[in-house]
mmCIF file with all atom_site columns, C-alpha atoms in Angstrom:
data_model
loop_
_atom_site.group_PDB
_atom_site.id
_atom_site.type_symbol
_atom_site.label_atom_id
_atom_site.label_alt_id
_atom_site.label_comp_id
_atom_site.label_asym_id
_atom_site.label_entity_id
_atom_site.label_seq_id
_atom_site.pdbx_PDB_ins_code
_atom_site.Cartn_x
_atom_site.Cartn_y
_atom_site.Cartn_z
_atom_site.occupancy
_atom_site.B_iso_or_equiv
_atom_site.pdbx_formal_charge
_atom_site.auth_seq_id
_atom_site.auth_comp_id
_atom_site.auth_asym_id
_atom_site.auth_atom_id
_atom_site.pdbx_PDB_model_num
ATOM 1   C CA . UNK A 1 1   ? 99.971  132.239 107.097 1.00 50.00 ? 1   UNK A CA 1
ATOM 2   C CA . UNK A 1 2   ? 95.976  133.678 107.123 1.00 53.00 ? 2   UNK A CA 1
ATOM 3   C CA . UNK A 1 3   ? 96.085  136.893 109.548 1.00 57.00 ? 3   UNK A CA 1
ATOM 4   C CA . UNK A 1 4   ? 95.167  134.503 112.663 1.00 59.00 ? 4   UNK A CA 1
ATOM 5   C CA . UNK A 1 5   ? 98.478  132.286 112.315 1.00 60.00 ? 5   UNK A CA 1
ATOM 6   C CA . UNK A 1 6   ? 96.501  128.917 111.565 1.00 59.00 ? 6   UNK A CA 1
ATOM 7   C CA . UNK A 1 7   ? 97.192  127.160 108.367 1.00 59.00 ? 7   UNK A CA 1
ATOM 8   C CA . UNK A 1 8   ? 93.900  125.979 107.501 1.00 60.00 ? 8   UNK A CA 1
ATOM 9   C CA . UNK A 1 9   ? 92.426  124.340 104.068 1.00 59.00 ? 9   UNK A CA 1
ATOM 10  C CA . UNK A 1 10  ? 89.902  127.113 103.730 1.00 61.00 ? 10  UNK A CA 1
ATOM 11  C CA . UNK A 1 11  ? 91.478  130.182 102.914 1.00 61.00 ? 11  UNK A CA 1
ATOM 12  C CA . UNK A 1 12  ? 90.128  132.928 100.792 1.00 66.00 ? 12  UNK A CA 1
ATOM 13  C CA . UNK A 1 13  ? 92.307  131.867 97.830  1.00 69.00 ? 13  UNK A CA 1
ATOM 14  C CA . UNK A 1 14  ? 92.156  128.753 96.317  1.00 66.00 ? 14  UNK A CA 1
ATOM 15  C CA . UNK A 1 15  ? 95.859  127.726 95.557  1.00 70.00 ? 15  UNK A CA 1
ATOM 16  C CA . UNK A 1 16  ? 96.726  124.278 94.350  1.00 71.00 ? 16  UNK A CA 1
ATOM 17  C CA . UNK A 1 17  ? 100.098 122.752 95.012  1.00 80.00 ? 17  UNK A CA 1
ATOM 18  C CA . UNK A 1 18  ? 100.822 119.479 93.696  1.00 89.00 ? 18  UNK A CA 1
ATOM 19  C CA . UNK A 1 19  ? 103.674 117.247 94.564  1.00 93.00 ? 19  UNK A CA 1
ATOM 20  C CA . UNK A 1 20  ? 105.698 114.984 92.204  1.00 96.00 ? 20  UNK A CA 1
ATOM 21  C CA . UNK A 1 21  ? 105.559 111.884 95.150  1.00 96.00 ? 21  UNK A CA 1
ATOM 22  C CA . UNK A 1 22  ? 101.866 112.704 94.589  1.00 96.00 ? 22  UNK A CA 1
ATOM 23  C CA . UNK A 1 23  ? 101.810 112.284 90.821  1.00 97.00 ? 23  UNK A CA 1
ATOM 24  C CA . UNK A 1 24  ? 104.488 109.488 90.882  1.00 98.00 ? 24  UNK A CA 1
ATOM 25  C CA . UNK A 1 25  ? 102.284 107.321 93.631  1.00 98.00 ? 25  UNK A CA 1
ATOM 26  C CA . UNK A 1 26  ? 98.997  108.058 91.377  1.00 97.00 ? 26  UNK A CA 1
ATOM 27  C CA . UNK A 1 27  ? 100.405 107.003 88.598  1.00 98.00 ? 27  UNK A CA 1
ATOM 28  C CA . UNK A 1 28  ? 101.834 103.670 89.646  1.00 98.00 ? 28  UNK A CA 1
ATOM 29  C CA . UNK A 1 29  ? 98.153  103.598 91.416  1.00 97.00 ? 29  UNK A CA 1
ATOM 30  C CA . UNK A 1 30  ? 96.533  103.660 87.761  1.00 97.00 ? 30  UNK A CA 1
ATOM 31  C CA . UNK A 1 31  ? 99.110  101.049 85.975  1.00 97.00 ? 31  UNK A CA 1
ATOM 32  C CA . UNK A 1 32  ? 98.083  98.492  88.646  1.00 97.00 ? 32  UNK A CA 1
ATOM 33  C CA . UNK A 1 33  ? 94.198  99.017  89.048  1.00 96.00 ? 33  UNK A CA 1
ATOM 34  C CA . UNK A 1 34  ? 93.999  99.497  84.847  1.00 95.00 ? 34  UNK A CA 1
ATOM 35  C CA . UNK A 1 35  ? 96.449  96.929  83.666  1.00 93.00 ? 35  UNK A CA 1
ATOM 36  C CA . UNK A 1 36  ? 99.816  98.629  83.321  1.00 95.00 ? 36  UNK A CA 1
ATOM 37  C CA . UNK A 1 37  ? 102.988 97.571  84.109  1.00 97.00 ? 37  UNK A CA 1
ATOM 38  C CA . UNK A 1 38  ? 103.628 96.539  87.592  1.00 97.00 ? 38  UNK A CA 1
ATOM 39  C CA . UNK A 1 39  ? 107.751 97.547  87.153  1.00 97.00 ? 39  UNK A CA 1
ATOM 40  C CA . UNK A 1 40  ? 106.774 100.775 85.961  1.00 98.00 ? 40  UNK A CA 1
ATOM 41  C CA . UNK A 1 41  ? 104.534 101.414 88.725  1.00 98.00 ? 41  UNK A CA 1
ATOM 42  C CA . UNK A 1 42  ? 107.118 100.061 90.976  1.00 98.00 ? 42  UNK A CA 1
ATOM 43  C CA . UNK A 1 43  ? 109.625 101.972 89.531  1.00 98.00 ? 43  UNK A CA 1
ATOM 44  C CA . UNK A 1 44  ? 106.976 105.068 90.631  1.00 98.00 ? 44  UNK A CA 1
ATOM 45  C CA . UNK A 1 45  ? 106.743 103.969 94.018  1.00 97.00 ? 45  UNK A CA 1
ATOM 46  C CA . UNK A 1 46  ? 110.208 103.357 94.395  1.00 97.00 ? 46  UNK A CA 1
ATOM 47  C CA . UNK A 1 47  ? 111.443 106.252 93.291  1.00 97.00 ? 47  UNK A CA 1
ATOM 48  C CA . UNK A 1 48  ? 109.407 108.298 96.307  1.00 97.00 ? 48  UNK A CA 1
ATOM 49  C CA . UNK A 1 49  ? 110.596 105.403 99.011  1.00 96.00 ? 49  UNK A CA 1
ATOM 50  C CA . UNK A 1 50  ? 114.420 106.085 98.029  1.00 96.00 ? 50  UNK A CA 1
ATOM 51  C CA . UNK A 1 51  ? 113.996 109.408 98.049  1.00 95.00 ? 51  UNK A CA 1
ATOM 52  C CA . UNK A 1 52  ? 112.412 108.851 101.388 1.00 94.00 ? 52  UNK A CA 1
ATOM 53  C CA . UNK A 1 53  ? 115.085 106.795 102.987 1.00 95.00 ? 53  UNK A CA 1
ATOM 54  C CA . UNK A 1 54  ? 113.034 103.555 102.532 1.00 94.00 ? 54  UNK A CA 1
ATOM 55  C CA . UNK A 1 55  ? 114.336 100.943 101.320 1.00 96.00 ? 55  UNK A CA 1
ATOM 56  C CA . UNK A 1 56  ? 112.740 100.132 97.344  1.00 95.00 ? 56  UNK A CA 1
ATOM 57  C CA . UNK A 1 57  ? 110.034 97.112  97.540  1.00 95.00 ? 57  UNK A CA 1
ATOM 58  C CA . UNK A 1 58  ? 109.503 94.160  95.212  1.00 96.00 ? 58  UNK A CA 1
ATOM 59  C CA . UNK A 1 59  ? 105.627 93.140  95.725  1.00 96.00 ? 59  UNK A CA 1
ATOM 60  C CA . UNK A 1 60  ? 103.009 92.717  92.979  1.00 96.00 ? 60  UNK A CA 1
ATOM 61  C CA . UNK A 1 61  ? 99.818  92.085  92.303  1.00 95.00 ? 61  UNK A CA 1
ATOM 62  C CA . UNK A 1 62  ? 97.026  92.582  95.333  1.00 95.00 ? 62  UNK A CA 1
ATOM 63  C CA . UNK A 1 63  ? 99.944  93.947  97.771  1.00 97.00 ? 63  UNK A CA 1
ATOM 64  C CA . UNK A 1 64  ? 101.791 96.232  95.448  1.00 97.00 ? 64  UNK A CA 1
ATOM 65  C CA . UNK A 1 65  ? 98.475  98.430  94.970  1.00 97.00 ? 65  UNK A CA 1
ATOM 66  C CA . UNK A 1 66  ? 98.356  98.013  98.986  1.00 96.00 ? 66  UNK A CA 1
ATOM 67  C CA . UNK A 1 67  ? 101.685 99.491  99.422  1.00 96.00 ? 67  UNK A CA 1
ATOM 68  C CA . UNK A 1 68  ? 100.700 101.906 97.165  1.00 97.00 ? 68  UNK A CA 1
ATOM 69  C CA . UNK A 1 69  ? 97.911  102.892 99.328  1.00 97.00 ? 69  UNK A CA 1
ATOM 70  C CA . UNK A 1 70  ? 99.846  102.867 102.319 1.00 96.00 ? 70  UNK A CA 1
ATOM 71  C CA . UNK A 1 71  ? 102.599 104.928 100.734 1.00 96.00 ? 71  UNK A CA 1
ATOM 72  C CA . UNK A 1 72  ? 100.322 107.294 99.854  1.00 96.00 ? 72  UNK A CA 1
ATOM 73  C CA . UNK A 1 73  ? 98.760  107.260 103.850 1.00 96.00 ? 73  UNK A CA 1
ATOM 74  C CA . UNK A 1 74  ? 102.557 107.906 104.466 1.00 95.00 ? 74  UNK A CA 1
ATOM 75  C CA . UNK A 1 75  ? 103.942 110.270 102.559 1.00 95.00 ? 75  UNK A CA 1
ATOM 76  C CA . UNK A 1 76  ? 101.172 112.613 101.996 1.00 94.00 ? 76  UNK A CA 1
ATOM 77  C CA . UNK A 1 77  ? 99.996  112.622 105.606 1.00 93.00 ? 77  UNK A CA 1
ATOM 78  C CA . UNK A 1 78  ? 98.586  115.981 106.834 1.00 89.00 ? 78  UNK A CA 1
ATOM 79  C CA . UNK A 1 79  ? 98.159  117.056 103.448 1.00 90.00 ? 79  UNK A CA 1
ATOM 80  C CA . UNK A 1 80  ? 94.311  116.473 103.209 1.00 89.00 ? 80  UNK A CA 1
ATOM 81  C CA . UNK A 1 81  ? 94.366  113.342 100.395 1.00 93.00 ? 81  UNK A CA 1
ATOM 82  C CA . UNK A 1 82  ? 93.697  110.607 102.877 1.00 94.00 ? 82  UNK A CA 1
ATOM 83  C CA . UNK A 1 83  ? 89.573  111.278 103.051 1.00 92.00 ? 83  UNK A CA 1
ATOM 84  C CA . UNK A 1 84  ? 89.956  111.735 99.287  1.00 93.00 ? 84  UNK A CA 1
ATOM 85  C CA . UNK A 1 85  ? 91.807  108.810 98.734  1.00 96.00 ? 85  UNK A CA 1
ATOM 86  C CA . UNK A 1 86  ? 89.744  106.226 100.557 1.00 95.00 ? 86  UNK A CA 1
ATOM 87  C CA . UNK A 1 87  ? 86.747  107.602 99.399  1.00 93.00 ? 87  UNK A CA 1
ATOM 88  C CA . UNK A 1 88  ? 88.241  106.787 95.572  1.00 93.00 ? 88  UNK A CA 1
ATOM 89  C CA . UNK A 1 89  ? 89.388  103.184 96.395  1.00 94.00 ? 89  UNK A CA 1
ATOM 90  C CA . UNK A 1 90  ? 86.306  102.227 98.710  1.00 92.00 ? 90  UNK A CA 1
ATOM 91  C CA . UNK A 1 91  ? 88.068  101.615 101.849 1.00 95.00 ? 91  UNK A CA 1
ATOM 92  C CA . UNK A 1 92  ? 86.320  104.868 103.687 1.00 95.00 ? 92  UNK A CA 1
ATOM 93  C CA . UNK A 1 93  ? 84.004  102.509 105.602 1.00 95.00 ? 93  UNK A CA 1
ATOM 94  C CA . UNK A 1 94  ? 86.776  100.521 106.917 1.00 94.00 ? 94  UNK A CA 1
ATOM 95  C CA . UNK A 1 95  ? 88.002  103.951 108.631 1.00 94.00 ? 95  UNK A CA 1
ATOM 96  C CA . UNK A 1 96  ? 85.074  105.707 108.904 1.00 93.00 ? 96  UNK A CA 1
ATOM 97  C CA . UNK A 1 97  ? 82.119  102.822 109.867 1.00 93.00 ? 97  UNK A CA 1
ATOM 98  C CA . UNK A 1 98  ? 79.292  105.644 110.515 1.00 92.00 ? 98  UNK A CA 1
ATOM 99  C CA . UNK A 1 99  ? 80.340  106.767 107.207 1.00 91.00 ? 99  UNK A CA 1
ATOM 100 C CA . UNK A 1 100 ? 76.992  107.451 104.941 1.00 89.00 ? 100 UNK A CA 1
ATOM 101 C CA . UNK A 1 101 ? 77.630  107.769 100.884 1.00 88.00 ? 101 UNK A CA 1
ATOM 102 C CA . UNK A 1 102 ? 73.896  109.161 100.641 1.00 84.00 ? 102 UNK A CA 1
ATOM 103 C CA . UNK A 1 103 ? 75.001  112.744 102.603 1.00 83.00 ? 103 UNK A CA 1
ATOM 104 C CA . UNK A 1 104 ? 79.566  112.038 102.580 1.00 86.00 ? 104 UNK A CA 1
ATOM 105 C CA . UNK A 1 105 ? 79.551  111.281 99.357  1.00 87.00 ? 105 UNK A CA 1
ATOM 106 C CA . UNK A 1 106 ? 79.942  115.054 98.290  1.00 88.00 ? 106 UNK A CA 1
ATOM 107 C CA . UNK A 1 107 ? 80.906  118.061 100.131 1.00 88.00 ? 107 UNK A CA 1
ATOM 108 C CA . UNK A 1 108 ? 78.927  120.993 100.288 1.00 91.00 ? 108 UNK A CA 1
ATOM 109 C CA . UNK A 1 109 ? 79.042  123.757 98.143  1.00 93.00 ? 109 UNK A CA 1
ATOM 110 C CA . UNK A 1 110 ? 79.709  127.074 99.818  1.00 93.00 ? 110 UNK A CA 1
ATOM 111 C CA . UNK A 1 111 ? 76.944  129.547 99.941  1.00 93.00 ? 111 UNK A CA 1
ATOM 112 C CA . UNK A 1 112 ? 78.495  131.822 98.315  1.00 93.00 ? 112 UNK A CA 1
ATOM 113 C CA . UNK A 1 113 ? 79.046  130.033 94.995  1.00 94.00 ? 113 UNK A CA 1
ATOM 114 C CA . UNK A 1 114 ? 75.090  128.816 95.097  1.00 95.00 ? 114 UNK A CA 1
ATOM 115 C CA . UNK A 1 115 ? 74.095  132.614 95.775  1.00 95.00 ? 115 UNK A CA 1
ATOM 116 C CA . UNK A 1 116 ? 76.027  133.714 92.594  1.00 95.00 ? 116 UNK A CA 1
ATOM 117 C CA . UNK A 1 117 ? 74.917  131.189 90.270  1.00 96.00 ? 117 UNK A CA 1
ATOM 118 C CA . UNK A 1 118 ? 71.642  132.330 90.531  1.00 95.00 ? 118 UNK A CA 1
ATOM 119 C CA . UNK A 1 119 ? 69.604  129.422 90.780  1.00 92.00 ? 119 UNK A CA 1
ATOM 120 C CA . UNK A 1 120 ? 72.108  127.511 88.694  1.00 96.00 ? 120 UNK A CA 1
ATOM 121 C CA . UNK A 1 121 ? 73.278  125.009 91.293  1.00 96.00 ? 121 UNK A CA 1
ATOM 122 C CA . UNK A 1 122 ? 71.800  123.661 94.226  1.00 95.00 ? 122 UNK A CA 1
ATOM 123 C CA . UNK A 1 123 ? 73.086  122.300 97.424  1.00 94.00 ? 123 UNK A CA 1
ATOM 124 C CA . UNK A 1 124 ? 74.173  118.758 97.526  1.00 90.00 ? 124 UNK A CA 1
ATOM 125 C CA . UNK A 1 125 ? 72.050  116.481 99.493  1.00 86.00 ? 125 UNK A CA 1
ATOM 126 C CA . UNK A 1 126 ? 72.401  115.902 102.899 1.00 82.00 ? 126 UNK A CA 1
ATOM 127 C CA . UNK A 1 127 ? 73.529  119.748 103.705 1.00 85.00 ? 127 UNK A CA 1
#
């Protein structure tokens, strides 16, 4: 824990953790959206709902990549992918309807990175 005892995503150190449900739902994410097999990605997704204690699920097409989305919502809840994730599949208006692309689109860039660059990069617009 940071020296105040609040977990917070902006720590001094920028450590990455990924999990395998996170690869495993991404990847059965990309087979349906690009083409791929739909029993290999439900194979991915299944493998995360067993482990979860859910029972394994048998859609296709237009639902499967839904109940890929919502397994997503599910399992990686509180772990700061949900903005990310609608953002990437264009459902962040449907959650967010005061959401603007022309300033949420990007975050902004800490100070500190734009000071040390040295006029290399500029602040993203909107901030």
């Amino acid at each position: 824990l940071p020296p105040d005892g609040e977990p917070a995503l902006n720590w001094g150190k920028n450590i990455r953790a990924i999990r395998y449900a996170d690869v495993l739902l991404k990847a059965a994410e990309g087979r349906v959206r690009y083409g791929g097999s739909e029993g290999t990605a439900r194979a991915y997704v299944n493998q995360v709902r067993v482990r979860a204690g859910v029972p394994g699920m048998s859609a296709s097409g237009t639902q499967l990549l839904e109940d890929i989305y919502n397994g997503r919502r599910m399992e990686l809840a509180t772990e700061g992918h949900r903005y990310f994730d609608l953002v990437r599949t264009g459902k962040i208006e449907d959650v967010f309807p005061n959401w603007d692309a022309s300033k949420h689109l990007y975050l902004p860039l800490p100070q500190n990175e734009i000071d040390a660059s040295q006029g290399a990069l500029t602040q993203n617009p909107g901030y």
